[in-house]
Coordinates of C-alpha atoms and ligand atoms in Angstrom, one line a residue:
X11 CA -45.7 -24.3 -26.0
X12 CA -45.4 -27.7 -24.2
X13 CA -48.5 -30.2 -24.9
X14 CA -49.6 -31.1 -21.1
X15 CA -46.7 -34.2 -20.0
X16 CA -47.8 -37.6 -20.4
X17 CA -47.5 -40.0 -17.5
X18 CA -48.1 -43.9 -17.3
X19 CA -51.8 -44.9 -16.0
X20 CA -51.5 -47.8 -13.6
X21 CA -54.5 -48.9 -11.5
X22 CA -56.7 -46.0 -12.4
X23 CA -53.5 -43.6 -11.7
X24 CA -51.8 -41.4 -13.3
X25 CA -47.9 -41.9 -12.1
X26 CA -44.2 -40.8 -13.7
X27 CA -41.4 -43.6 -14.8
X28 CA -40.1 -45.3 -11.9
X29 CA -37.0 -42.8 -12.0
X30 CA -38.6 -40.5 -12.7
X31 CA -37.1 -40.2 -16.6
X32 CA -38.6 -38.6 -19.4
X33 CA -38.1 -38.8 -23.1
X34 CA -39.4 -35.9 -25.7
X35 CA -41.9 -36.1 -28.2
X36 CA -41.4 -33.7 -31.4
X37 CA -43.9 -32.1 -33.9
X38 CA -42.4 -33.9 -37.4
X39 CA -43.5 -30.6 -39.1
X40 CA -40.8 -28.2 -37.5
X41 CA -38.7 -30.3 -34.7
X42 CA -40.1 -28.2 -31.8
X43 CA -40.8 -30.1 -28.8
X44 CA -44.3 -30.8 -28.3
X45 CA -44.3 -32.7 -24.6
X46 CA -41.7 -34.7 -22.4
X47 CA -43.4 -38.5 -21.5
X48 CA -43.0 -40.5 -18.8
X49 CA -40.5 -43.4 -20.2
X50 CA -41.3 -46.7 -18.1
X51 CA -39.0 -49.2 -17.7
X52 CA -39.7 -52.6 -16.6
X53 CA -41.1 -51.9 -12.8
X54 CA -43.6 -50.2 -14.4
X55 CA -44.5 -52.4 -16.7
X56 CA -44.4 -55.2 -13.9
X57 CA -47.2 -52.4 -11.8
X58 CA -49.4 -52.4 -15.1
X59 CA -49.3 -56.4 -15.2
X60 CA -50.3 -56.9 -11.5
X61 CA -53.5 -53.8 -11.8
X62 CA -54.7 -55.7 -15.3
X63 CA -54.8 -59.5 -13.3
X64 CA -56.2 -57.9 -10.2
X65 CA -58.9 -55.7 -12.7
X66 CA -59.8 -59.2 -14.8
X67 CA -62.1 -61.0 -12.5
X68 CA -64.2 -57.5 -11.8
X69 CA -64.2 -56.8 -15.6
X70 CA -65.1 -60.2 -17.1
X71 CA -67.6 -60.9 -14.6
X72 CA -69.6 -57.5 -14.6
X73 CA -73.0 -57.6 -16.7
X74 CA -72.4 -57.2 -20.8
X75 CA -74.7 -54.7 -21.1
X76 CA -73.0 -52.2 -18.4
X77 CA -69.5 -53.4 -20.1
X78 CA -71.0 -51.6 -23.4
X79 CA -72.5 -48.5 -22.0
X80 CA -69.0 -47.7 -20.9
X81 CA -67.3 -48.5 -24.2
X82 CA -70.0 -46.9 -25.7
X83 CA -69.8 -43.8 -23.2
X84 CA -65.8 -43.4 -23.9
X85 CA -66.5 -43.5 -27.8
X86 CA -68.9 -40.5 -27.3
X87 CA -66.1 -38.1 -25.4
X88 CA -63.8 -39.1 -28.5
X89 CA -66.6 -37.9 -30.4
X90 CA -67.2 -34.9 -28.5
X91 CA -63.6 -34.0 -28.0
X92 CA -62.8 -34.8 -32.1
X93 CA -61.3 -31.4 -32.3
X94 CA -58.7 -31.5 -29.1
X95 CA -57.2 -34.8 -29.6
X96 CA -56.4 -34.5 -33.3
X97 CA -54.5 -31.1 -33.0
X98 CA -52.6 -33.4 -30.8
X99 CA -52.5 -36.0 -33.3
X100 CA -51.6 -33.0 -35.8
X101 CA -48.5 -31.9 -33.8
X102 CA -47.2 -35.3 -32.3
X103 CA -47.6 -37.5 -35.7
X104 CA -47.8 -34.3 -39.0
X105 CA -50.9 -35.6 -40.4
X106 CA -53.5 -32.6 -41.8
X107 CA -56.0 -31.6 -39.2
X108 CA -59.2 -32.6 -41.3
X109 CA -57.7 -36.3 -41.8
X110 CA -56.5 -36.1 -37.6
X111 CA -59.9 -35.1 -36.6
X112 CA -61.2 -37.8 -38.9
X113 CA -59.2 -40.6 -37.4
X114 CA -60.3 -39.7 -34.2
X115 CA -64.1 -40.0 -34.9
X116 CA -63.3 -43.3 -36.4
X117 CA -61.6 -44.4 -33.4
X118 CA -64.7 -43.5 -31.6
X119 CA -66.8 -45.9 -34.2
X120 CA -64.5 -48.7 -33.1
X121 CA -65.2 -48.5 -29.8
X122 CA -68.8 -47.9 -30.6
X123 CA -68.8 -50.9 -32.4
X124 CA -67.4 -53.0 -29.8
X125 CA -69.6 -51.7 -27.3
X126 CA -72.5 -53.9 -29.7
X127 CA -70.6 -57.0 -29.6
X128 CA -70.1 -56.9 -26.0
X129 CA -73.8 -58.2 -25.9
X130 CA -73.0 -60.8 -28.6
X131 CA -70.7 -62.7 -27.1
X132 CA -72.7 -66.2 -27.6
X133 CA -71.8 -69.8 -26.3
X134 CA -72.9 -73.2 -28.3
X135 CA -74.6 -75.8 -26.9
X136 CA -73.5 -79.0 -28.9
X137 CA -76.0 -82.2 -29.4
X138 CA -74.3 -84.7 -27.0
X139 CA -73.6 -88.3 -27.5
X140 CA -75.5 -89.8 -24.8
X141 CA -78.3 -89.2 -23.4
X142 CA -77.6 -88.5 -20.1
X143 CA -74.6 -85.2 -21.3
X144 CA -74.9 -82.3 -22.2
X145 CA -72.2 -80.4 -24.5
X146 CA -71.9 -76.5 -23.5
X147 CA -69.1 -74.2 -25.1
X148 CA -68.3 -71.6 -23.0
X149 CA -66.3 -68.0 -24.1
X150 CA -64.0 -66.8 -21.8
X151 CA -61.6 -63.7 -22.3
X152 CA -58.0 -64.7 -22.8
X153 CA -57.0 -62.9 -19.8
X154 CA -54.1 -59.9 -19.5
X155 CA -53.3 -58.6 -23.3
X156 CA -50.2 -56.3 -24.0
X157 CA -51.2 -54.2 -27.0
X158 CA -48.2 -52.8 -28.7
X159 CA -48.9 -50.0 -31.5
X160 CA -47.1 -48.2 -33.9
X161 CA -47.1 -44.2 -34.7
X162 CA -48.9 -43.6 -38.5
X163 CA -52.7 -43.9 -37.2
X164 CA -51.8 -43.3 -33.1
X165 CA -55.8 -43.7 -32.3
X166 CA -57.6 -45.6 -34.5
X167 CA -54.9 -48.2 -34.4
X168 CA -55.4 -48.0 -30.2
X169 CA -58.8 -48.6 -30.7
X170 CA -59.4 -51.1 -32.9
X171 CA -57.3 -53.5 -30.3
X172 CA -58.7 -51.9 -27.1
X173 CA -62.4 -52.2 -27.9
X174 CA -62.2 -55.8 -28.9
X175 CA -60.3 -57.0 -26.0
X176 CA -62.3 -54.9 -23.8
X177 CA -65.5 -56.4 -25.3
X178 CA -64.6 -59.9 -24.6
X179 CA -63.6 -59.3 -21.1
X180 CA -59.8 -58.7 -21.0
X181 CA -57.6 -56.4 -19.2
X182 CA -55.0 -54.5 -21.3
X183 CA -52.0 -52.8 -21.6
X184 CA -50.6 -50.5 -23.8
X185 CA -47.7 -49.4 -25.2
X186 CA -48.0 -47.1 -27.9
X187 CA -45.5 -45.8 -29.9
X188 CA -42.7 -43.9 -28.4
X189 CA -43.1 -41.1 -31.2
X190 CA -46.9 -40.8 -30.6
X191 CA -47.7 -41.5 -26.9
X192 CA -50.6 -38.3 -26.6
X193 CA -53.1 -39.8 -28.4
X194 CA -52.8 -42.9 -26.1
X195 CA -53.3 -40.9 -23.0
X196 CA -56.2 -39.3 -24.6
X197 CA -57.9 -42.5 -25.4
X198 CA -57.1 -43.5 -21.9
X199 CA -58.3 -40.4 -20.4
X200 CA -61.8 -41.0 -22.2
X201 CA -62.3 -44.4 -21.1
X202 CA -61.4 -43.4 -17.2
X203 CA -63.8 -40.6 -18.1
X204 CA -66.6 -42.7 -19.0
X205 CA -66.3 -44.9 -15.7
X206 CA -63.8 -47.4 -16.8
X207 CA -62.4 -49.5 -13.3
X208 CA -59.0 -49.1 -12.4
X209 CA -56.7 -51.5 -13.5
X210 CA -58.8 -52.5 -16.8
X211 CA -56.5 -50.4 -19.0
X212 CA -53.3 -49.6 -18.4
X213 CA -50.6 -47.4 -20.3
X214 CA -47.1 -47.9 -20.3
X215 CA -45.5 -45.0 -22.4
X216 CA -41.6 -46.0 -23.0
X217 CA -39.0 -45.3 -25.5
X218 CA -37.2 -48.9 -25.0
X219 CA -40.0 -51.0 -26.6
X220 CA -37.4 -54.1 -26.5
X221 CA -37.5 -53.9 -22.5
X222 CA -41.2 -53.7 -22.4
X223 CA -41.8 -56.8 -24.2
X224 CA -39.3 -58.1 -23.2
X225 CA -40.7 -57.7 -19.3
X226 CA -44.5 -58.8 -20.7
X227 CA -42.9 -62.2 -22.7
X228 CA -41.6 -62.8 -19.4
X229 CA -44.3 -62.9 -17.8
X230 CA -47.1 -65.3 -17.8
X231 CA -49.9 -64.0 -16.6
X232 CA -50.2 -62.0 -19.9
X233 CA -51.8 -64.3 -22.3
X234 CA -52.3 -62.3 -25.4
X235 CA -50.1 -59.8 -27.2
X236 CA -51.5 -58.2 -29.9
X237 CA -49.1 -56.0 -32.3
X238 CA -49.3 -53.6 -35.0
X239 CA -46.0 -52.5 -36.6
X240 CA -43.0 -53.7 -38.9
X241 CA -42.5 -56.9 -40.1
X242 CA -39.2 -56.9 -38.5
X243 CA -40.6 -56.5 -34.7
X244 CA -43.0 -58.6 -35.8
X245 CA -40.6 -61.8 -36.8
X246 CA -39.2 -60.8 -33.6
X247 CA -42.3 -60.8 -30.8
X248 CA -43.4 -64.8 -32.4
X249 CA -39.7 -66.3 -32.0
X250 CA -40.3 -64.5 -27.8
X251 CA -44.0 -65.7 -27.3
X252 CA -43.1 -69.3 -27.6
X253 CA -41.2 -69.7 -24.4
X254 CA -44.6 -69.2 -22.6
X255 CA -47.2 -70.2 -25.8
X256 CA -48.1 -67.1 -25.6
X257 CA -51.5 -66.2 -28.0
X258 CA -50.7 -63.4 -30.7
X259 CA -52.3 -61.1 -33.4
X260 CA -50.1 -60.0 -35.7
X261 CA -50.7 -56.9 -38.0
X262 CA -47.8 -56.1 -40.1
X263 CA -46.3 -54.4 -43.2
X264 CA -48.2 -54.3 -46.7
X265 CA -47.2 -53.9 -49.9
X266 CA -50.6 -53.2 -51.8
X267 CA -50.8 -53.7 -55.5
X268 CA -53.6 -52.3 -57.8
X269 CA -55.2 -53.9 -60.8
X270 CA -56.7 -50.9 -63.3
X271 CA -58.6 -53.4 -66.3
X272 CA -59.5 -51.7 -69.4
X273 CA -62.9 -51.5 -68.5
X274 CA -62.9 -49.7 -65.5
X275 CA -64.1 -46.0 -64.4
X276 CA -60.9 -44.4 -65.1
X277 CA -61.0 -41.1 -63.0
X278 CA -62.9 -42.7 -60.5
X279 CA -59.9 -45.4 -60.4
X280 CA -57.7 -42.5 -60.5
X281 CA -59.2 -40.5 -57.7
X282 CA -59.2 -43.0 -55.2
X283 CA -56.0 -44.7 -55.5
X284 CA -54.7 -41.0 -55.2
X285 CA -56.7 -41.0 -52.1
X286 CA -55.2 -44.1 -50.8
X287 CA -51.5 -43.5 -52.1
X288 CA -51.6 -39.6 -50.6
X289 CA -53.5 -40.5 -47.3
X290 CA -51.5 -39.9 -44.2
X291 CA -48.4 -39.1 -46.6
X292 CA -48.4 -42.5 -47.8
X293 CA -47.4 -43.5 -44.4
X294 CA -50.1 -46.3 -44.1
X295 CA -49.5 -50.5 -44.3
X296 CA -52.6 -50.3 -46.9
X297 CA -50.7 -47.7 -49.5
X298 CA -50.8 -48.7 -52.8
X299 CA -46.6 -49.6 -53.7
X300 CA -47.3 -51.1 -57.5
X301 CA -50.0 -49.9 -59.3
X302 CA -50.6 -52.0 -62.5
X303 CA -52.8 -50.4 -65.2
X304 CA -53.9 -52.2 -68.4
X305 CA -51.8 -50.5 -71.0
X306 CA -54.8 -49.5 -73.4
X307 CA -55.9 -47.0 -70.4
X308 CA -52.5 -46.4 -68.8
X309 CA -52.0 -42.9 -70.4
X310 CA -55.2 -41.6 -69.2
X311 CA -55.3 -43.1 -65.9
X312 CA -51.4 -41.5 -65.4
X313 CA -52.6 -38.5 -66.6
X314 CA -55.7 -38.2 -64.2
X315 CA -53.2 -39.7 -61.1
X316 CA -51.2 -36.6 -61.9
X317 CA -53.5 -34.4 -61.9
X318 CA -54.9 -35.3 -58.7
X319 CA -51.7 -35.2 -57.3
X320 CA -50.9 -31.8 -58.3
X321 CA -53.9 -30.6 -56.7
X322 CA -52.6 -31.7 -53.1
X323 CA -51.0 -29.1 -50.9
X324 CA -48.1 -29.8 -49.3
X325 CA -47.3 -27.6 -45.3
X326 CA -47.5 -28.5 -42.1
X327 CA -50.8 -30.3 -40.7
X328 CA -51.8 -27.5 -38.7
X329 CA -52.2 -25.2 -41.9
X330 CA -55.9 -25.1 -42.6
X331 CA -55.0 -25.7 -46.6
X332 CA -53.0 -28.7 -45.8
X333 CA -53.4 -31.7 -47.2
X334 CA -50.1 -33.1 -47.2
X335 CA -47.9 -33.2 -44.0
X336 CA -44.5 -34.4 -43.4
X337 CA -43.4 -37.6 -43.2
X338 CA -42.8 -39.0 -39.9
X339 CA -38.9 -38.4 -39.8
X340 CA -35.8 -37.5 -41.9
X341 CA -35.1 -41.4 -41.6
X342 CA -38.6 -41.7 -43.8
X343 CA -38.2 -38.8 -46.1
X344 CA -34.4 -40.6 -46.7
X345 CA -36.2 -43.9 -47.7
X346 CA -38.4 -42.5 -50.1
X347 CA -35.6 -40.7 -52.2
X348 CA -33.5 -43.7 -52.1
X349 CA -36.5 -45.7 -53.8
X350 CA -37.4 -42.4 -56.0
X351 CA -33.3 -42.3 -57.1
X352 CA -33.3 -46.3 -57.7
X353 CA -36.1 -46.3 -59.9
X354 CA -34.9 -43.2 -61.9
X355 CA -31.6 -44.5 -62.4
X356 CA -33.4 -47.6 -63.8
X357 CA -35.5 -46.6 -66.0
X358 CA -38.5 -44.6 -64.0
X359 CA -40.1 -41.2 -65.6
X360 CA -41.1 -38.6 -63.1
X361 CA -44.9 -37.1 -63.7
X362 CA -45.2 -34.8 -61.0
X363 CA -43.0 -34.4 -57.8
X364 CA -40.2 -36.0 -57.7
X365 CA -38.2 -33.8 -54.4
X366 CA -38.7 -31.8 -51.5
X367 CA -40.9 -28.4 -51.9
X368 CA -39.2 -25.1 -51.9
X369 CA -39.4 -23.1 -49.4
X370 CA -38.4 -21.7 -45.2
X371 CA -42.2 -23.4 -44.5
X372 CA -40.6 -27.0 -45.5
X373 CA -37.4 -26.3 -43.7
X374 CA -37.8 -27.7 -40.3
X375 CA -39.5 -30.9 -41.3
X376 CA -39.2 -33.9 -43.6
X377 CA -41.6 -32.7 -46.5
X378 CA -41.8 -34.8 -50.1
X379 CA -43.9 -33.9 -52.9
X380 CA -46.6 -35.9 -54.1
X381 CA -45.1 -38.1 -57.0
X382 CA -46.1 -39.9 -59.7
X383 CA -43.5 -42.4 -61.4
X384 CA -44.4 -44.0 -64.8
X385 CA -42.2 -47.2 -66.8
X386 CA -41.5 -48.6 -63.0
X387 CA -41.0 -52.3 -63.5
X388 CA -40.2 -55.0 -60.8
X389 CA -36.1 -54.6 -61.3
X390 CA -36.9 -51.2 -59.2
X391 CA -36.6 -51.2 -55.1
X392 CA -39.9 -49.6 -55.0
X393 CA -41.6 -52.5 -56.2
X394 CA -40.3 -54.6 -53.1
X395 CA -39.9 -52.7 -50.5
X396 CA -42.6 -50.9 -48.5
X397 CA -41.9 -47.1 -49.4
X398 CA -44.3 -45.4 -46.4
X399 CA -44.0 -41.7 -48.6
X400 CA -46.3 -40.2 -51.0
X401 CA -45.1 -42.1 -54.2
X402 CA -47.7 -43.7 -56.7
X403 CA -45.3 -45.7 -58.9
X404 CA -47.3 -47.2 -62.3
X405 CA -46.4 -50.2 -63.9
X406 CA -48.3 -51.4 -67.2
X407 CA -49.4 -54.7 -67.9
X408 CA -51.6 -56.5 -71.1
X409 CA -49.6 -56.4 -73.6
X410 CA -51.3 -57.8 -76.7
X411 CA -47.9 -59.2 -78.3
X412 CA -47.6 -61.5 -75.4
X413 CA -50.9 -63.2 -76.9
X414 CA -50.9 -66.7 -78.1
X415 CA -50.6 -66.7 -82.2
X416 CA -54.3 -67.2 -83.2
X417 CA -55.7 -66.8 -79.7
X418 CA -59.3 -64.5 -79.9
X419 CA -60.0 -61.7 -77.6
X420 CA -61.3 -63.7 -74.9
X421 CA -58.4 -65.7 -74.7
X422 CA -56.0 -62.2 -74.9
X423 CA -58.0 -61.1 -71.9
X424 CA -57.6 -64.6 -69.8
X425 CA -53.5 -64.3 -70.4
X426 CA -53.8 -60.3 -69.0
X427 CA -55.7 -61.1 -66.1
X428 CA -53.6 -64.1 -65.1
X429 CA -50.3 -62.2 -65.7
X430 CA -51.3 -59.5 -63.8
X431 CA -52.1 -61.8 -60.7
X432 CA -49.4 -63.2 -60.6
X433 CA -47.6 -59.9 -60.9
X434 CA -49.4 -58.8 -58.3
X435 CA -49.2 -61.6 -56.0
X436 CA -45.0 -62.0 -56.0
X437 CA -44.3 -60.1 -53.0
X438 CA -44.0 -61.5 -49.6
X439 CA -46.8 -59.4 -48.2
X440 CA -50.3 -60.0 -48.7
X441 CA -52.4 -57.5 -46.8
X442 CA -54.3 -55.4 -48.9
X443 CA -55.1 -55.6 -53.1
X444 CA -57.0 -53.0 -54.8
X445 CA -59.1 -54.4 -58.3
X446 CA -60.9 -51.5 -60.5
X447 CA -63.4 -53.7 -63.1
X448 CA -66.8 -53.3 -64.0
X449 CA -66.9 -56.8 -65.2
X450 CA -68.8 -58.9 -62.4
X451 CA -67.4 -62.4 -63.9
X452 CA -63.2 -60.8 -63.8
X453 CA -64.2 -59.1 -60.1
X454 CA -65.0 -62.7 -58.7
X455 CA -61.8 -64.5 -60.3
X456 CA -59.4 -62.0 -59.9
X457 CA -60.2 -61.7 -56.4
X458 CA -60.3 -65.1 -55.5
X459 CA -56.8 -65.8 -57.5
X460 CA -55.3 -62.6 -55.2
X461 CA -53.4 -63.4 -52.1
X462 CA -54.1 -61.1 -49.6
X463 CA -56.1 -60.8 -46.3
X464 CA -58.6 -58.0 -47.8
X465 CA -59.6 -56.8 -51.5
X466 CA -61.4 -53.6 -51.9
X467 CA -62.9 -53.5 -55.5
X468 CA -64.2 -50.3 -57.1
X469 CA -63.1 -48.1 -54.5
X470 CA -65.4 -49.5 -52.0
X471 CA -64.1 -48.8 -48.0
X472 CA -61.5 -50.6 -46.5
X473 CA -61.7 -50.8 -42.5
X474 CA -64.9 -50.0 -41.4
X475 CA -65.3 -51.2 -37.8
X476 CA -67.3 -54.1 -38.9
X477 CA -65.1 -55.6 -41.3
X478 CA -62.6 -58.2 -40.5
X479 CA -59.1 -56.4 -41.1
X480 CA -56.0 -58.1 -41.4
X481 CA -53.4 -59.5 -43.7
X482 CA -51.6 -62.9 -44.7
X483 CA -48.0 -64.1 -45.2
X484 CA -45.6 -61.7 -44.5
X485 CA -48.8 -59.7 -43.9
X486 CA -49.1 -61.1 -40.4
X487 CA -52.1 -63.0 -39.0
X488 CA -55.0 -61.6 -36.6
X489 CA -58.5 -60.0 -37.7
X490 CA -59.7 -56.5 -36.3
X491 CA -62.6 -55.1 -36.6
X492 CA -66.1 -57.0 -36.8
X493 CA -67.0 -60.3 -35.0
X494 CA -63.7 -62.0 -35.5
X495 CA -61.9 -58.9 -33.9
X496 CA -63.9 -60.0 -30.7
X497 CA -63.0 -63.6 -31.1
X498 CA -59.5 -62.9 -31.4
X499 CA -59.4 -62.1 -27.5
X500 CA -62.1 -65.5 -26.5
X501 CA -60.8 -68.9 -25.5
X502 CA -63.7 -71.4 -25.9
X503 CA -64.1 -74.1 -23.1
X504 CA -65.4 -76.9 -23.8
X505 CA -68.0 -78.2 -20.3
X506 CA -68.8 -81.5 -20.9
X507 CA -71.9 -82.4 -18.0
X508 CA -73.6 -85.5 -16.5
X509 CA -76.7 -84.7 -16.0
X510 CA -77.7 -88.2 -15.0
X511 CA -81.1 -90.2 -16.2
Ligands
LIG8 P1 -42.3 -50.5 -35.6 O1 -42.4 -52.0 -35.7 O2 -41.0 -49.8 -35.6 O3 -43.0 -50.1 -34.3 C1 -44.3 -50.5 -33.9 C2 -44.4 -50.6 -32.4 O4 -43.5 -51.6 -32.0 C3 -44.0 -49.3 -31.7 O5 -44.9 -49.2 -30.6 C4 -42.6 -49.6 -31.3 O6 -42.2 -48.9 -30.1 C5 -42.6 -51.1 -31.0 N1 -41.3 -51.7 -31.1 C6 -40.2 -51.4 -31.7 N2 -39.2 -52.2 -31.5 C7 -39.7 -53.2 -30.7 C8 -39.2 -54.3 -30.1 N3 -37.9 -54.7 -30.3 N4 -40.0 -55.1 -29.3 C9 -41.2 -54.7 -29.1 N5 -41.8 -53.6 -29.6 C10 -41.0 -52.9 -30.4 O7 -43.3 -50.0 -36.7 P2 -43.7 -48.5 -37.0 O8 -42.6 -47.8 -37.8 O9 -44.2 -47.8 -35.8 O10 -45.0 -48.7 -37.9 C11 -44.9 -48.8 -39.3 C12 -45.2 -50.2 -39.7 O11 -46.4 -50.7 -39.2 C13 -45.3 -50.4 -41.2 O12 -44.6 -51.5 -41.6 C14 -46.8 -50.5 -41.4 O13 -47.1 -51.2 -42.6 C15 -47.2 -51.3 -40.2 N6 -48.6 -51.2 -40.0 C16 -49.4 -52.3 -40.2 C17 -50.8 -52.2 -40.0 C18 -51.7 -53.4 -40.1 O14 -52.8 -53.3 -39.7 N7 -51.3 -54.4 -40.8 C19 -51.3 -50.9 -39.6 C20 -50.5 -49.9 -39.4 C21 -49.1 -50.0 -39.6

């Protein structure tokens, strides 16, 4: 059965492609064709421009506080219809229905969230120079923003652009991923529901990405792009903004290392990183891709990983029991067995997993089993490129031999912790580090020495909508979630006054 179509909103209408083309959008657990989608080319995309600049002075000018009740009203029918939209989510993206229905209440909270802020937009006044001035600084939304998102989290990731930009007074447009357009036009439908003007958000479903931004570079009444993908379309979107100086927030690949010390709460350590590695299939830019562990605990902590691995259940989203989908595509599964075959031909011991489950249930989609791979050292692919699957590779680090003749336990420890930062810190991401310590004094100087956007220590919750999420380096730049999400999408003028004597 057919999902309803999905057609482009433009000025508070729902409208097909130009010429009427479609393109189809398949369930990853079993190929069947699960809705055909308007695919807009650039006339559309031209429409959705000139509805966002005729929707901005409406928008930004209308009072804050009715701004948030309609943020705040749309995050209640994503609450309310929690269920609906994530057996969408199930069948368009693969992801088990507890985690889809999940996602889509914390979409919800980022809107919610924004809705606050909208009322906390603040100006400065600034002590002026003479006496007869008076310094004011003024936030203004950027303008138009073209949000472009990618398919592993196809409403949260929405979200946590939409409600900023939204918050500060801009008009948007979306285009979200080609393999995951539904949840889009769900989000959409719940903020025309909750009394959104036309115009203020538009969607722009395609399957040639390259022509949409290439039409919204082009164009410059679009100030801000904001994008969440691959480092590779990422690269690509900064070298096109700078014909027009465009503003951007980038949000790209990750390749998160852990750090388990000796000291640390081993099966809690092991639970959560299984957690974080199995989540969405391993298909997420935070997913743990090296995980160090002090060699004193390594045994243990592999042994625990396993075992919480082995307790997942591999099938198809929709099963009640599942807690393992597919992977997006055969193109994904075929990336995580090249890095799984590189590391065993170097040297890599298999735990648990390892190939694809048995059985006509796994035949129609691009199933893995969750793996665990011990003696992984940096020679291996898997240690440099991000793998997207459900593969917890385990390196081991502190090795007391390496310890300076006649150096004392304390100075044993200092050599671990700096060789495992610096382990840690050679790759040309820097998004996301997990530390497990209970040592207060190592949490505060390992983290500081770490070089990545965010570290989460002890297991403690990554993107809540209040907390500034984003990455460095190869990470990208940008910041979602909390107050900086919201400046992300304010220019500040500076109003410089005579007010005479
Ligand atoms: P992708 O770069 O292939 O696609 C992302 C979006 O860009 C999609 O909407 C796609 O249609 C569009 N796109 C593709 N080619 C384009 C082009 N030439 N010009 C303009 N847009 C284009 O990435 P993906 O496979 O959808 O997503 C996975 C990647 O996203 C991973 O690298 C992951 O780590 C990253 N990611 C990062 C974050 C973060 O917050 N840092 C969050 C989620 C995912």
């Amino acid at each position: 059965m057919l999902a309803d179509g999905v057609q482009a909103l433009i000025d508070g209408e729902w409208a097909d492609a130009e010429d009427g083309a479609v393109f189809e959008v398949t369930d990853p657990a079993d190929g069947s064709v699960v809705a055909e989608v308007a695919d807009c080319g650039p006339g559309r995309t031209g429409a959705a421009v000139d509805a966002a600049e005729r929707a901005l002075p409406g928008w930004r000018a209308m009072p804050a506080h009715r701004r948030a009740d309609i943020l705040r009203g749309a995050a209640a029918l994503l609450a309310e219809r929690a269920a609906e939209i994530g057996a969408l989510m199930t069948r368009e993206q693969g992801k088990p229905s507890l985690e889809a229905v999940g996602e889509v209440e914390s979409a919800g909270e980022h809107l919610l969230w924004a809705a606050e802020e909208t009322r906390r937009v603040y100006g400065e006044t600034v002590p002026a120079a003479t006496a007869d001035s008076r310094i004011w600084v003024l936030p203004e939304p950027v303008g138009v923003v073209a949000a472009i998102t990618p398919w592993n989290f196809p409403a949260s990731m929405i979200t946590r652009k939409l409600g900023p930009a939204l918050a500060a007074g801009c008009t948007v447009l979306l285009k979200p991923s080609e393999l995951t357009p539904l949840c889009a036009a769900a989000v959409g439908r719940a903020l025309m529901d909750a009394g959104l003007p036309a115009g203020v958000f538009n969607l722009v479903p395609t399957s040639r990405p390259e022509l949409f931004a290439a039409a919204v570079m082009a164009d410059s009444r679009v100030r801000k792009v904001s994008f969440t993908g691959s480092t590779v379309v990422g690269r690509r979107l900064i070298e096109q903004s700078a014909q027009d100086v465009k503003r951007l927030a980038i949000e790209l690949g990750g390749h998160a290392p852990v750090l388990v010390f000796p000291d640390a709460d081993i099966p809690a350590a092991a639970a959560a990183v299984a957690r974080s590695k199995f989540l969405n299939c391993g298909q997420a830019c935070t997913s743990p891709n090296r995980i160090f562990v002090h060699r004193r605990v390594a045994e243990e902590f592999i042994r625990q990983l396993a075992g919480q691995a082995a307790q997942l259940t591999a099938a198809p989203g929709s099963d009640p029991g599942s807690t393992l989908g597919p992977l997006i595509n055969e193109r994904a599964r075929a990336k995580v067995e090249r890095h799984v075959e590189d590391a065993l031909a170097r040297g890599a011991r298999v735990v648990t997993g390892g190939r694809r489950p048995e059985g006509d249930r796994f035949s129609g989609g691009a199933f893995y089993e969750p793996t665990v791979l011990a003696d992984v050292d940096e020679e291996m692919l898997i240690c440099h490129e991000e793998t997207f699957g459900p593969v917890a590779p385990v390196l081991v680090f502190g090795d007391e031999e390496q310890r300076p003749a006649g150096a004392g336990h304390k100075a044993s420890t200092d050599h671990d912790n700096e060789a495992v930062v610096a382990r840690a810190n050679a790759t040309p991401y820097g998004l996301v580090a997990y530390v497990w310590t209970r040592d207060l004094g190592r949490t505060m100087r390992v983290s500081e020495a770490l070089r990545f956007g965010m570290v989460t220590v002890n297991g403690a919750p990554l993107a809540p909508p209040q907390a500034p999420f984003g990455g460095v380096k190869g990470s990208g730049y940008g910041r979602e979630g909390g107050h900086l999400g919201v400046e992300g999408f304010l220019d500040h003028k500076y109003l410089s006054v005579g007010v005479g004597r």
